[in-house]
Coordinates of N, CA and C and ligand atoms in Angstrom, one line a residue:
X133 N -14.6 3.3 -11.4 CA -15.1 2.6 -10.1 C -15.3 3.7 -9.0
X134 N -16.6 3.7 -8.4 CA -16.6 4.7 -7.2 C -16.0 4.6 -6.3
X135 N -15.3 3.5 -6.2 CA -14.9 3.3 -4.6 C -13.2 3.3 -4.9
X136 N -12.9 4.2 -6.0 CA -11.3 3.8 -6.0 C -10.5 4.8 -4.6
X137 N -9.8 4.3 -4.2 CA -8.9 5.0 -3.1 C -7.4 5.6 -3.7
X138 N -7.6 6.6 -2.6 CA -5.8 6.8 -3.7 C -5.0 7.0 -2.2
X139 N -3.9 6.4 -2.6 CA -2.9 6.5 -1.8 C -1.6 7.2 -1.9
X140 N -1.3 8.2 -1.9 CA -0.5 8.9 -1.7 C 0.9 8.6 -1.0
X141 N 2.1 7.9 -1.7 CA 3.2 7.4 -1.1 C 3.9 8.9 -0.6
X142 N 4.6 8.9 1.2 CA 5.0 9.8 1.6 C 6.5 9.8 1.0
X143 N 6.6 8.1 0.5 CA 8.2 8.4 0.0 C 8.3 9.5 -0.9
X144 N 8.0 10.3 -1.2 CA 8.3 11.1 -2.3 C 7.6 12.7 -1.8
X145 N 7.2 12.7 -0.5 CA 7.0 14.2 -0.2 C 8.1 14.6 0.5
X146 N 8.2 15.9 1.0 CA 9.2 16.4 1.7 C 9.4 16.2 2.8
X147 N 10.4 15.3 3.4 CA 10.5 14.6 4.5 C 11.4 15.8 5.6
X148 N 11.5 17.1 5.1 CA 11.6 18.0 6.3 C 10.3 19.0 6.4
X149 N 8.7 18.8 5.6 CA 7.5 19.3 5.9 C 7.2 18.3 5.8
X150 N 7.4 16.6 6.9 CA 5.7 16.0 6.5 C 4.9 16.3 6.9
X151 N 5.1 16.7 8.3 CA 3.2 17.4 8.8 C 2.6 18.2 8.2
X152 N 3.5 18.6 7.3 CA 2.3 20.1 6.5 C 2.0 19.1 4.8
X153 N 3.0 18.5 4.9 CA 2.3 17.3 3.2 C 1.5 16.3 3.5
X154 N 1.5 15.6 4.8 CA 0.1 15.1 5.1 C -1.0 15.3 5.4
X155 N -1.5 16.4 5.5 CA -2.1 17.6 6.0 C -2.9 17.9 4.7
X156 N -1.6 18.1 3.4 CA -2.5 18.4 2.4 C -3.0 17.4 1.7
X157 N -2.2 16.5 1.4 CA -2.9 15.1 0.5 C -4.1 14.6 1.0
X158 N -4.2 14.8 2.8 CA -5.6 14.8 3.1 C -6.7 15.6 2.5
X159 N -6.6 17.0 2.6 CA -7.2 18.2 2.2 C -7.5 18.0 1.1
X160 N -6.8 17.5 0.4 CA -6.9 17.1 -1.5 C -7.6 15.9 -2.1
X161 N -7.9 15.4 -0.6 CA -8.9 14.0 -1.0 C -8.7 12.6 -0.8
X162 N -7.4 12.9 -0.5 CA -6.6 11.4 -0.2 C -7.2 10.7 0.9
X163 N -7.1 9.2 0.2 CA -8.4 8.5 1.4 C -7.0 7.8 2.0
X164 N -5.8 7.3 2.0 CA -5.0 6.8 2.8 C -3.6 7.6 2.5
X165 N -2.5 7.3 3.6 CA -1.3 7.7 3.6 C -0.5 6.3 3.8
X166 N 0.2 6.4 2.2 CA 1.2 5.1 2.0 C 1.9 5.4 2.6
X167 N 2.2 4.5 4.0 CA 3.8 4.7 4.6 C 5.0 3.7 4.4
X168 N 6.1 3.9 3.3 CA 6.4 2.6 3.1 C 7.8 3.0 3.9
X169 N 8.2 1.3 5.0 CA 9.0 1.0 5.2 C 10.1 0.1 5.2
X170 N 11.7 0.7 4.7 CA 12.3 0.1 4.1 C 13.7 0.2 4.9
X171 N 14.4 -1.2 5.2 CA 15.3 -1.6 5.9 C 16.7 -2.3 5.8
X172 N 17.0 -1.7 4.4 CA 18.3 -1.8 3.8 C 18.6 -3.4 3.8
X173 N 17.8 -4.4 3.9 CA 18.2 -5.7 4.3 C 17.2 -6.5 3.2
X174 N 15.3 -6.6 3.5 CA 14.8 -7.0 2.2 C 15.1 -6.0 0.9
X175 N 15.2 -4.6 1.1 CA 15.1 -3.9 0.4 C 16.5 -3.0 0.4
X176 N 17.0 -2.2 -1.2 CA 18.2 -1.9 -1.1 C 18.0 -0.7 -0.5
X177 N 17.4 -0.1 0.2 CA 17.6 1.7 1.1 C 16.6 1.3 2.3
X178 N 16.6 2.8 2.8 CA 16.5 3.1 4.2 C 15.8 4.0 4.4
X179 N 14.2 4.4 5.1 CA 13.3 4.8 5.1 C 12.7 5.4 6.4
X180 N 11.7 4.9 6.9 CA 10.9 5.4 7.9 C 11.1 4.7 9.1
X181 N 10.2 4.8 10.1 CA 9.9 3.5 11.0 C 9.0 4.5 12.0
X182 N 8.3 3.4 12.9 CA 7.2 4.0 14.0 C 7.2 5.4 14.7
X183 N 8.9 5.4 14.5 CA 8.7 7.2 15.0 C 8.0 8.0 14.0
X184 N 8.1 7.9 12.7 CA 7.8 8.4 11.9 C 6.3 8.6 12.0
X185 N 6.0 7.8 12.0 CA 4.4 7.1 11.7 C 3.6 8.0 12.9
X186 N 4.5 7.8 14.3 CA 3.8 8.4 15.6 C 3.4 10.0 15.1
X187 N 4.5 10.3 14.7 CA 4.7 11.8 14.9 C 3.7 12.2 13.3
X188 N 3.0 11.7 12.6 CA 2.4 12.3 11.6 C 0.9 11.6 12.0
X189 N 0.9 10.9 12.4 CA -0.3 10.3 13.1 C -1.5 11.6 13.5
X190 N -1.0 12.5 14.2 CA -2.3 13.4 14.7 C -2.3 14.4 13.8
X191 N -1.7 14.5 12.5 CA -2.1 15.5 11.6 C -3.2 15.4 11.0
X192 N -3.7 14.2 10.7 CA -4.4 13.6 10.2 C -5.6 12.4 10.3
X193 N -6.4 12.6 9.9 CA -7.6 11.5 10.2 C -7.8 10.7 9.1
X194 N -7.4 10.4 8.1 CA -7.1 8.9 7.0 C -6.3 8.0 7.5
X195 N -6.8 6.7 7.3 CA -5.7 6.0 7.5 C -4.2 5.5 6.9
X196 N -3.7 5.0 8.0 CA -2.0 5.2 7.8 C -1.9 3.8 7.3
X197 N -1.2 3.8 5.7 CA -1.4 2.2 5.4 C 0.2 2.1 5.1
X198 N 0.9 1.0 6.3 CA 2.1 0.9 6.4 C 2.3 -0.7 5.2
X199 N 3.5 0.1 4.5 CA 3.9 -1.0 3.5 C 5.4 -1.2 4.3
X200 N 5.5 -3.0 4.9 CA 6.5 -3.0 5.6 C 7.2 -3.8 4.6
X201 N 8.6 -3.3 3.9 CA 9.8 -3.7 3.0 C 11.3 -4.1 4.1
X202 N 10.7 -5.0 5.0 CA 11.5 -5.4 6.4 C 11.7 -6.9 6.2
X203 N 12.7 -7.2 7.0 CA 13.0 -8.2 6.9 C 13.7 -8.8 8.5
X204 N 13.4 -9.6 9.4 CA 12.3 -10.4 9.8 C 11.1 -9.2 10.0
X205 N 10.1 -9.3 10.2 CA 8.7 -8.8 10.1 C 8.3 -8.8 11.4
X206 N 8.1 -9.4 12.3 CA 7.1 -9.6 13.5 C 6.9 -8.6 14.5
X207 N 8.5 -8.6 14.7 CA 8.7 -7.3 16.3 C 8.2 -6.1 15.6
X208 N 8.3 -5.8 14.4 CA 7.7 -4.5 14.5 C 5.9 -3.9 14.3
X209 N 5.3 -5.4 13.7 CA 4.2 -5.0 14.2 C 3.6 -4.4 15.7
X210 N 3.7 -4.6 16.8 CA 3.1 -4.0 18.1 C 3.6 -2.4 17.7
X211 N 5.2 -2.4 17.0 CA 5.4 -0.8 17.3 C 4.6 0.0 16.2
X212 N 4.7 -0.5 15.2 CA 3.5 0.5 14.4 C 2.2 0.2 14.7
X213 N 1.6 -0.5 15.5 CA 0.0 -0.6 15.5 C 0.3 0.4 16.8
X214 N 1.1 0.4 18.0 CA 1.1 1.4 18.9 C 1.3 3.0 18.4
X215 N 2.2 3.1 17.1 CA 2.5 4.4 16.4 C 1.0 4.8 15.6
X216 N 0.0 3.5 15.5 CA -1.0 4.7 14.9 C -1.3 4.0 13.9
X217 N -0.7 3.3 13.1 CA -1.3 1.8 12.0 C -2.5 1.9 11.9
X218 N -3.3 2.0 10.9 CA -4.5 1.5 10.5 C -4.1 -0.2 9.4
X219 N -3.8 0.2 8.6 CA -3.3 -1.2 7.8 C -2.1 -1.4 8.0
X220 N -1.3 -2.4 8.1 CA 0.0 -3.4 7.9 C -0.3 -4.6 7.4
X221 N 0.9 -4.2 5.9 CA 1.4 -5.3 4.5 C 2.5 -5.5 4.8
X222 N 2.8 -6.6 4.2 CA 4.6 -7.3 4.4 C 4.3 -8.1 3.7
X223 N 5.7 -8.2 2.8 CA 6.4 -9.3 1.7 C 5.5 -10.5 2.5
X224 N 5.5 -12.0 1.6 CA 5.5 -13.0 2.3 C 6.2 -13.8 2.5
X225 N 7.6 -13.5 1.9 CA 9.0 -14.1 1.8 C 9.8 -13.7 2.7
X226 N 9.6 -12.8 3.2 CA 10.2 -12.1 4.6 C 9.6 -12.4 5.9
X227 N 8.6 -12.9 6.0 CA 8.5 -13.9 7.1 C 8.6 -15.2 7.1
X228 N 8.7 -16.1 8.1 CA 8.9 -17.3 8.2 C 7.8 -18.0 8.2
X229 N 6.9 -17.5 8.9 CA 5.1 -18.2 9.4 C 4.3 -16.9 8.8
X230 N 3.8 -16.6 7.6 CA 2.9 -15.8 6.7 C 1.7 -15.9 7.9
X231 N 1.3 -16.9 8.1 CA -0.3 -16.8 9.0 C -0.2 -16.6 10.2
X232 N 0.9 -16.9 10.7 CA 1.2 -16.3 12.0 C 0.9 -14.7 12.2
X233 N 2.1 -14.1 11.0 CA 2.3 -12.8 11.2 C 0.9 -11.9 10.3
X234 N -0.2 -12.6 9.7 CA -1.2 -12.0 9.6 C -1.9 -11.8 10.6
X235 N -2.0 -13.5 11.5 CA -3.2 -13.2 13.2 C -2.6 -12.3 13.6
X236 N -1.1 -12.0 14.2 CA -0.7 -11.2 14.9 C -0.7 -9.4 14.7
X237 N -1.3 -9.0 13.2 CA -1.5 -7.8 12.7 C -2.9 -7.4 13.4
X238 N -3.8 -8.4 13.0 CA -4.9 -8.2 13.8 C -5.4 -8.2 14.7
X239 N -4.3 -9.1 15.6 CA -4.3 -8.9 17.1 C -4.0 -8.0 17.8
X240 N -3.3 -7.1 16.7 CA -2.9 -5.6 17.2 C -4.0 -4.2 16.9
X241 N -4.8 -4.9 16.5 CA -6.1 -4.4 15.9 C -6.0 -3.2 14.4
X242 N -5.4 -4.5 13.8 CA -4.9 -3.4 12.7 C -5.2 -4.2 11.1
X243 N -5.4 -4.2 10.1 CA -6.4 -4.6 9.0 C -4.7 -5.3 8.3
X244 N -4.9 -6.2 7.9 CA -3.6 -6.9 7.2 C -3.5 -7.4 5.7
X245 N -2.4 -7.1 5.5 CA -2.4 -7.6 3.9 C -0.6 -8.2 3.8
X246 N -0.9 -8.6 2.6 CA 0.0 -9.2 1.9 C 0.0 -8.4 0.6
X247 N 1.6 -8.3 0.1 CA 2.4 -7.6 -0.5 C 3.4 -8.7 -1.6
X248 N 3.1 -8.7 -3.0 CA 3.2 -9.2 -3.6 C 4.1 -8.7 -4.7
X249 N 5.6 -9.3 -4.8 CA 6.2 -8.5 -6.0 C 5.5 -9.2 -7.6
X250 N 6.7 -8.4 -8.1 CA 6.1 -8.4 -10.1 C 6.8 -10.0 -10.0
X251 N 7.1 -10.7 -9.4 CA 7.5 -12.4 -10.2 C 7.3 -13.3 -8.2
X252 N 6.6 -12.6 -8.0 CA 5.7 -13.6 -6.9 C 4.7 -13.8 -7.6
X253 N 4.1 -15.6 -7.1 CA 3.2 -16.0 -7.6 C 2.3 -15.3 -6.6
X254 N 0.7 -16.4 -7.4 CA -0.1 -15.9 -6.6 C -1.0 -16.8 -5.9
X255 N -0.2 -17.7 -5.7 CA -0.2 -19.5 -5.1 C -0.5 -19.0 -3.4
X256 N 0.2 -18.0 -3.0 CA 0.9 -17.8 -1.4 C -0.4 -17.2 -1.2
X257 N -1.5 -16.8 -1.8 CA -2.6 -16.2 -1.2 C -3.6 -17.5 -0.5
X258 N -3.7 -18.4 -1.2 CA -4.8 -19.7 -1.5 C -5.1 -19.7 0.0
X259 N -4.4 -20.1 1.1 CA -5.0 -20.7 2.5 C -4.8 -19.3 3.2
X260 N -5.2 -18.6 3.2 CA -4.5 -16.8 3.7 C -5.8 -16.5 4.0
X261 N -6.5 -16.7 2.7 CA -7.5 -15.7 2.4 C -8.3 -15.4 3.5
X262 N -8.6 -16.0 4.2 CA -9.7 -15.3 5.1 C -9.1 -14.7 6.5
X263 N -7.9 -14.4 6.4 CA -6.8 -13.6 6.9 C -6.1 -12.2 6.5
X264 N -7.2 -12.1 5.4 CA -6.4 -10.7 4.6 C -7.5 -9.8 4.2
X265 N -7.0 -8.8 5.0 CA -8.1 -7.2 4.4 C -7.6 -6.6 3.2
X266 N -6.0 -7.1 2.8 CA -5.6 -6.4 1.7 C -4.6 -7.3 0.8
X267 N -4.8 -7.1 -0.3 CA -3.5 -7.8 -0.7 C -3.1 -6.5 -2.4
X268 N -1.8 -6.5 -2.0 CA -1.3 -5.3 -2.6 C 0.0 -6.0 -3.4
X269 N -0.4 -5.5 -4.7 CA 0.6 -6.1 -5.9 C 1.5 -5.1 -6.4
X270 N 2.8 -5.6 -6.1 CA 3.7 -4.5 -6.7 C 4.1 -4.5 -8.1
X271 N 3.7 -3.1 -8.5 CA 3.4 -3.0 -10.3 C 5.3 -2.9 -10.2
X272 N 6.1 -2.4 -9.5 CA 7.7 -2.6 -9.5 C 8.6 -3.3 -8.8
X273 N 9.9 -3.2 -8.9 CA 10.8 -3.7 -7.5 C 10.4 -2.6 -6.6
X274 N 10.0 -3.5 -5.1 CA 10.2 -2.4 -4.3 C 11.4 -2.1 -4.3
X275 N 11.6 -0.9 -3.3 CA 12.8 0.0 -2.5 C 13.1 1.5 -3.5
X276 N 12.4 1.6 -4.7 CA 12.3 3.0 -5.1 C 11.1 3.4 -5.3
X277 N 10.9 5.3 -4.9 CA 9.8 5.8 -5.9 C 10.4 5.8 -7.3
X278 N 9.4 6.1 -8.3 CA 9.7 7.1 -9.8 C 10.1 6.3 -10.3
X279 N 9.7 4.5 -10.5 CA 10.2 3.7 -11.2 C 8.9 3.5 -12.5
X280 N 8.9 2.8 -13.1 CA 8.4 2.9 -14.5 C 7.1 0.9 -14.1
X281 N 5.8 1.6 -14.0 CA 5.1 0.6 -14.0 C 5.5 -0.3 -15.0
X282 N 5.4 -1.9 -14.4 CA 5.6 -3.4 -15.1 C 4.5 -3.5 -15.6
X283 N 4.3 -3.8 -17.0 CA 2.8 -4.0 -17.4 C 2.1 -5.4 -17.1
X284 N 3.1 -6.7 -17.0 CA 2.7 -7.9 -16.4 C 1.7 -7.8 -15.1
X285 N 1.4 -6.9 -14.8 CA 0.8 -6.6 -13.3 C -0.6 -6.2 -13.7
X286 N -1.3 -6.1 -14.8 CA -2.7 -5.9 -15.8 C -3.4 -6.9 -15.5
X287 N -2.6 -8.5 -16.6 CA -3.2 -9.8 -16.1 C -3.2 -10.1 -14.2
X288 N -1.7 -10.0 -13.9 CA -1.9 -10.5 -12.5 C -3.2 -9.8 -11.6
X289 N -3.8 -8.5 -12.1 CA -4.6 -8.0 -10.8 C -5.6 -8.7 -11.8
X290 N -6.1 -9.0 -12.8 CA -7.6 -9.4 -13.3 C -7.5 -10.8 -12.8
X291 N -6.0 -11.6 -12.5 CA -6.6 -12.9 -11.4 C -7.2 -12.6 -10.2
X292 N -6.1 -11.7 -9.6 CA -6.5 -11.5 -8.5 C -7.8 -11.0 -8.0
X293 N -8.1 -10.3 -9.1 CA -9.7 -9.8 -8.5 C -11.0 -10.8 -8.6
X294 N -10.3 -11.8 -9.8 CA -11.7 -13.1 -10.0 C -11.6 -13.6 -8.6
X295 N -10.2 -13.8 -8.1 CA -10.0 -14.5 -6.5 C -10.7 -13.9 -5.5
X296 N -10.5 -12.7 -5.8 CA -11.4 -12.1 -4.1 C -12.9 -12.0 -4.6
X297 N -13.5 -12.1 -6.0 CA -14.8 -12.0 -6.1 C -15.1 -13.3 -6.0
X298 N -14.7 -14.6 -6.1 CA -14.8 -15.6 -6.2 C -15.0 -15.9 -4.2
X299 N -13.9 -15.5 -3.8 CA -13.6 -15.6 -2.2 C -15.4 -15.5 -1.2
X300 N -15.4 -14.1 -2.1 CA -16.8 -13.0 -1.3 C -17.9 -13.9 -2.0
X301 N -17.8 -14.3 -3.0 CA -19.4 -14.9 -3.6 C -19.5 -16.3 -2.7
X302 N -18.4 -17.1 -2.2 CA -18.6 -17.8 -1.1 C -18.8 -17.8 -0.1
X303 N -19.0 -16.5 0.4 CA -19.4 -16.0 1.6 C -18.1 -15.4 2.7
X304 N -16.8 -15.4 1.9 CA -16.0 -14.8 2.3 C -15.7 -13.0 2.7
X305 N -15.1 -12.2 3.9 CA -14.9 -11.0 3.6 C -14.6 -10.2 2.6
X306 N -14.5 -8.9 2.3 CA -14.3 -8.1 1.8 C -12.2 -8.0 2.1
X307 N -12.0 -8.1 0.6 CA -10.2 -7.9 0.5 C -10.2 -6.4 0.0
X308 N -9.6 -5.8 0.2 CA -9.2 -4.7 -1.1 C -7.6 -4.9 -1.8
X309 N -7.9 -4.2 -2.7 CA -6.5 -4.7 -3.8 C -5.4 -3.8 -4.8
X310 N -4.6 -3.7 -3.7 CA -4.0 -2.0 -4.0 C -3.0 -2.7 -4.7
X311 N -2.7 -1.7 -6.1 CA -1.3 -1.7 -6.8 C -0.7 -0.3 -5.9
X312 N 0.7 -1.4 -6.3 CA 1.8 -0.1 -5.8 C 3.1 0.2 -6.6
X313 N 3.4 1.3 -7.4 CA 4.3 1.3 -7.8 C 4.4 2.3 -9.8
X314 N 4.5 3.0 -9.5 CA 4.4 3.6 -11.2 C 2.9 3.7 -11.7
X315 N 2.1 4.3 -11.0 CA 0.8 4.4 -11.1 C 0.8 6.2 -11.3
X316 N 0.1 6.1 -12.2 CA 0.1 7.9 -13.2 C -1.2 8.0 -13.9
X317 N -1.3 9.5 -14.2 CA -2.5 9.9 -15.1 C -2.8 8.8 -16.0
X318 N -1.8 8.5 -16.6 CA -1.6 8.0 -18.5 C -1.9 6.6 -18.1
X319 N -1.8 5.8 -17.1 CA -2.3 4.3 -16.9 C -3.2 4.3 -15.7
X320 N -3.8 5.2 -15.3 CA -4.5 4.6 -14.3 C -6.1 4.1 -14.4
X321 N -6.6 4.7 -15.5 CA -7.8 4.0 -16.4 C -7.4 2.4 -16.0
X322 N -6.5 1.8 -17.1 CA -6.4 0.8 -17.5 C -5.9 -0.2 -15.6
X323 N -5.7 0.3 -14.9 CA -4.9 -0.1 -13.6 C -6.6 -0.7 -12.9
X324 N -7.0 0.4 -13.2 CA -8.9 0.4 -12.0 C -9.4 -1.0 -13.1
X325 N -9.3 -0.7 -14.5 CA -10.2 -1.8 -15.3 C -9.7 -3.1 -14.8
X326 N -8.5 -3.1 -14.8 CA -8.2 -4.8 -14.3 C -8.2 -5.2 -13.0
X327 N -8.7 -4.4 -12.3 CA -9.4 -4.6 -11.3 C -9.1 -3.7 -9.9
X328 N -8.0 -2.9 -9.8 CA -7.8 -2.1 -8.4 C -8.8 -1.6 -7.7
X329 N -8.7 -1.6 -6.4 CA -9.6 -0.5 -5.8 C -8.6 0.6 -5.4
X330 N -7.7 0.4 -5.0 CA -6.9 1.4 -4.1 C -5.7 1.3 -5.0
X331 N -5.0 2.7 -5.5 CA -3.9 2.5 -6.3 C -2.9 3.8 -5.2
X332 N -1.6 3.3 -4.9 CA -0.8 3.8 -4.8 C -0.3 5.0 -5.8
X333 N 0.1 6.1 -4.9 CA 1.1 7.0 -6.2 C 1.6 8.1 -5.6
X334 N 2.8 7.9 -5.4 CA 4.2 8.8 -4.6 C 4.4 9.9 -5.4
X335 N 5.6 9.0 -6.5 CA 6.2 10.6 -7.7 C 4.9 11.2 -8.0
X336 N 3.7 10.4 -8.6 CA 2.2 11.5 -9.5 C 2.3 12.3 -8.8
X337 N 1.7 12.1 -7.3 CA 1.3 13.4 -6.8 C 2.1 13.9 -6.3
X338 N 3.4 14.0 -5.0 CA 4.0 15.0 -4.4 C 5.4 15.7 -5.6
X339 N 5.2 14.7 -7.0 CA 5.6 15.7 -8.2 C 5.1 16.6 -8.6
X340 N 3.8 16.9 -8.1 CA 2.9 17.8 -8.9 C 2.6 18.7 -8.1
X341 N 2.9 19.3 -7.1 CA 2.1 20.3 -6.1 C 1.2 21.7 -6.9
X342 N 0.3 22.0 -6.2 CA -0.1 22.8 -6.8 C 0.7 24.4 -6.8
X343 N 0.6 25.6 -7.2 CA 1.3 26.9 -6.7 C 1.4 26.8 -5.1
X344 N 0.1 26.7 -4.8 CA 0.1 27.1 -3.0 C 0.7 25.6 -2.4
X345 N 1.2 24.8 -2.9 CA 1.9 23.5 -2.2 C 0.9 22.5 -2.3
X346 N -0.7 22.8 -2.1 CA -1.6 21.4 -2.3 C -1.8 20.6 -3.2
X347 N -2.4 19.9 -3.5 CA -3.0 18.9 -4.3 C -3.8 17.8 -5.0
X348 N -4.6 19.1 -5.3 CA -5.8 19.4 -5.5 C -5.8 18.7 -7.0
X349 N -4.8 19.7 -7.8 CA -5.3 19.4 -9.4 C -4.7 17.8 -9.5
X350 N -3.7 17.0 -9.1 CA -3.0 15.9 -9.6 C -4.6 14.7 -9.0
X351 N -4.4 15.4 -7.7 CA -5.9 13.9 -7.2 C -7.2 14.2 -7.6
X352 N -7.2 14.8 -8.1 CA -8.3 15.3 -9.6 C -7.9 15.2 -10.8
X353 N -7.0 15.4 -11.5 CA -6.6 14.3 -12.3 C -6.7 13.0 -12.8
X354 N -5.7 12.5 -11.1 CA -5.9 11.2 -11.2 C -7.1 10.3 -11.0
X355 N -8.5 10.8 -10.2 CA -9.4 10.4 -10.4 C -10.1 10.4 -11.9
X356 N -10.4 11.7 -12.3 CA -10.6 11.8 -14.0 C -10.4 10.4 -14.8
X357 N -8.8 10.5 -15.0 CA -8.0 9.3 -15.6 C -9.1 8.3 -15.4
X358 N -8.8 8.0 -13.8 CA -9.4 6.9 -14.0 C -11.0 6.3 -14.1
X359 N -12.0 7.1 -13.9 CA -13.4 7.4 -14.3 C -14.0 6.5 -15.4
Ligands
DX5_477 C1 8.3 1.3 -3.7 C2 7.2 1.8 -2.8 C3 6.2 2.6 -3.5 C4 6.7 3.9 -4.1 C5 5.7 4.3 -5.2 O1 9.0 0.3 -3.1 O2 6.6 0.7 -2.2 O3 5.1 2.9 -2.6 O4 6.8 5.0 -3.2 O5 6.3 5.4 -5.8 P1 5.9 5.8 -7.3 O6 4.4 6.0 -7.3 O7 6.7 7.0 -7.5 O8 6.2 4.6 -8.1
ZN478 ZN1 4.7 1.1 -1.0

């Protein structure tokens, strides 16, 4: 697919060079920066948050696609759409009002999705839909990188893509449809075929740096793969 996006999860770069690793996964082609955050409460560890986001924000001109693994959700939208947010995803089990806290992403002028684990249905999308720029399926449990893709997440994206082509042939917006989670050379063919546009991938790349630290050859790879 021409239009696949790759997202580059910062969990797994060096979090005492991010400005010089976001810097490069841009340089290397990366069309977004997965920022995932995680708050020891939905999820079992402890991660980033808006300072984070603020302070890597002017390294870079791709946008910042915040995966929020929080638990309640609301207050922290205004601080990451102020820190520099282009997208904000959140569980939909960690809110209380799902539609609420999508108008309110957008009222921060920031593109919204929903975030979907491996044994969430895909029931919670049905009355959303014209509320959602993204909906992102987690190929694992959140709260780790370098976990081993679920293969049940094959079928669930080939629903989900009849849904959003079914959505748009009604005259609905454009969704895009990011897996997250254990996304590699060796499956990512088969990840784009069942329908991704945007595939997440942390360990692939900031595992692979090139000699001079970029990376170059892995998001050239990973494109290949998937071709
Ligand atoms: C897991 C995170 C992922 C993770 C992906 O909860 O949401 O974004 O960083 O890492 P890999 O690609 O290593 O599975
Ligand atoms: Zn993520």
């Amino acid at each position: 697919m021409s239009t696949l996006r790759i997202a580059p999860s910062i969990l797994s770069a060096d979090f005492a060079r991010l400005g010089e690793e976001v810097r490069a996964i841009e340089a290397a082609g990366a069309d977004l920066v997965h920022f995932d955050v995680m708050d020891n409460h939905y999820v079992p560890n402890l991660t980033i948050g808006p300072l984070v986001c603020e302070a890597i924000r002017p390294h870079v001109q791709i946008p910042i696609d915040v995966h929020l693994m929080v638990e309640p959700v609301d207050s922290l939208i205004p601080l990451f759409a102020k820190a520099g947010a282009n997208i904000i995803t959140f569980h939909p089990e960690a809110s209380r009002h799902v539609d609420r806290t999508l108008s309110l992403i957008r009222e921060h002028g920031c593109k919204a999705g929903l975030v979907l684990n491996p044994a969430t249905p895909l029931d919670v999308l049905a009355h959303v839909m014209d509320k959602l720029d993204m909906i992102l399926l987690m190929s694992v449990n959140p709260g780790f990188g370098g976990q081993k893709f679920i293969d049940s997440t094959l079928p669930k994206l080939r629903q989900t893509r009849q849904l959003i082509d079914k959505h748009k042939a009604e005259g609905g917006q454009d969704i895009w449809l990011e897996v997250d989670g254990g996304v590699k050379t060796d499956n990512i063919q088969k990840i784009v075929a069942a329908g991704a546009d945007t595939c997440v991938a942390g360990s692939a790349v900031f595992g692979a740096p090139d000699a001079d630290g970029g990376y170059h050859t892995i998001m050239k790879a990973l494109r290949q793969a998937a071709a």
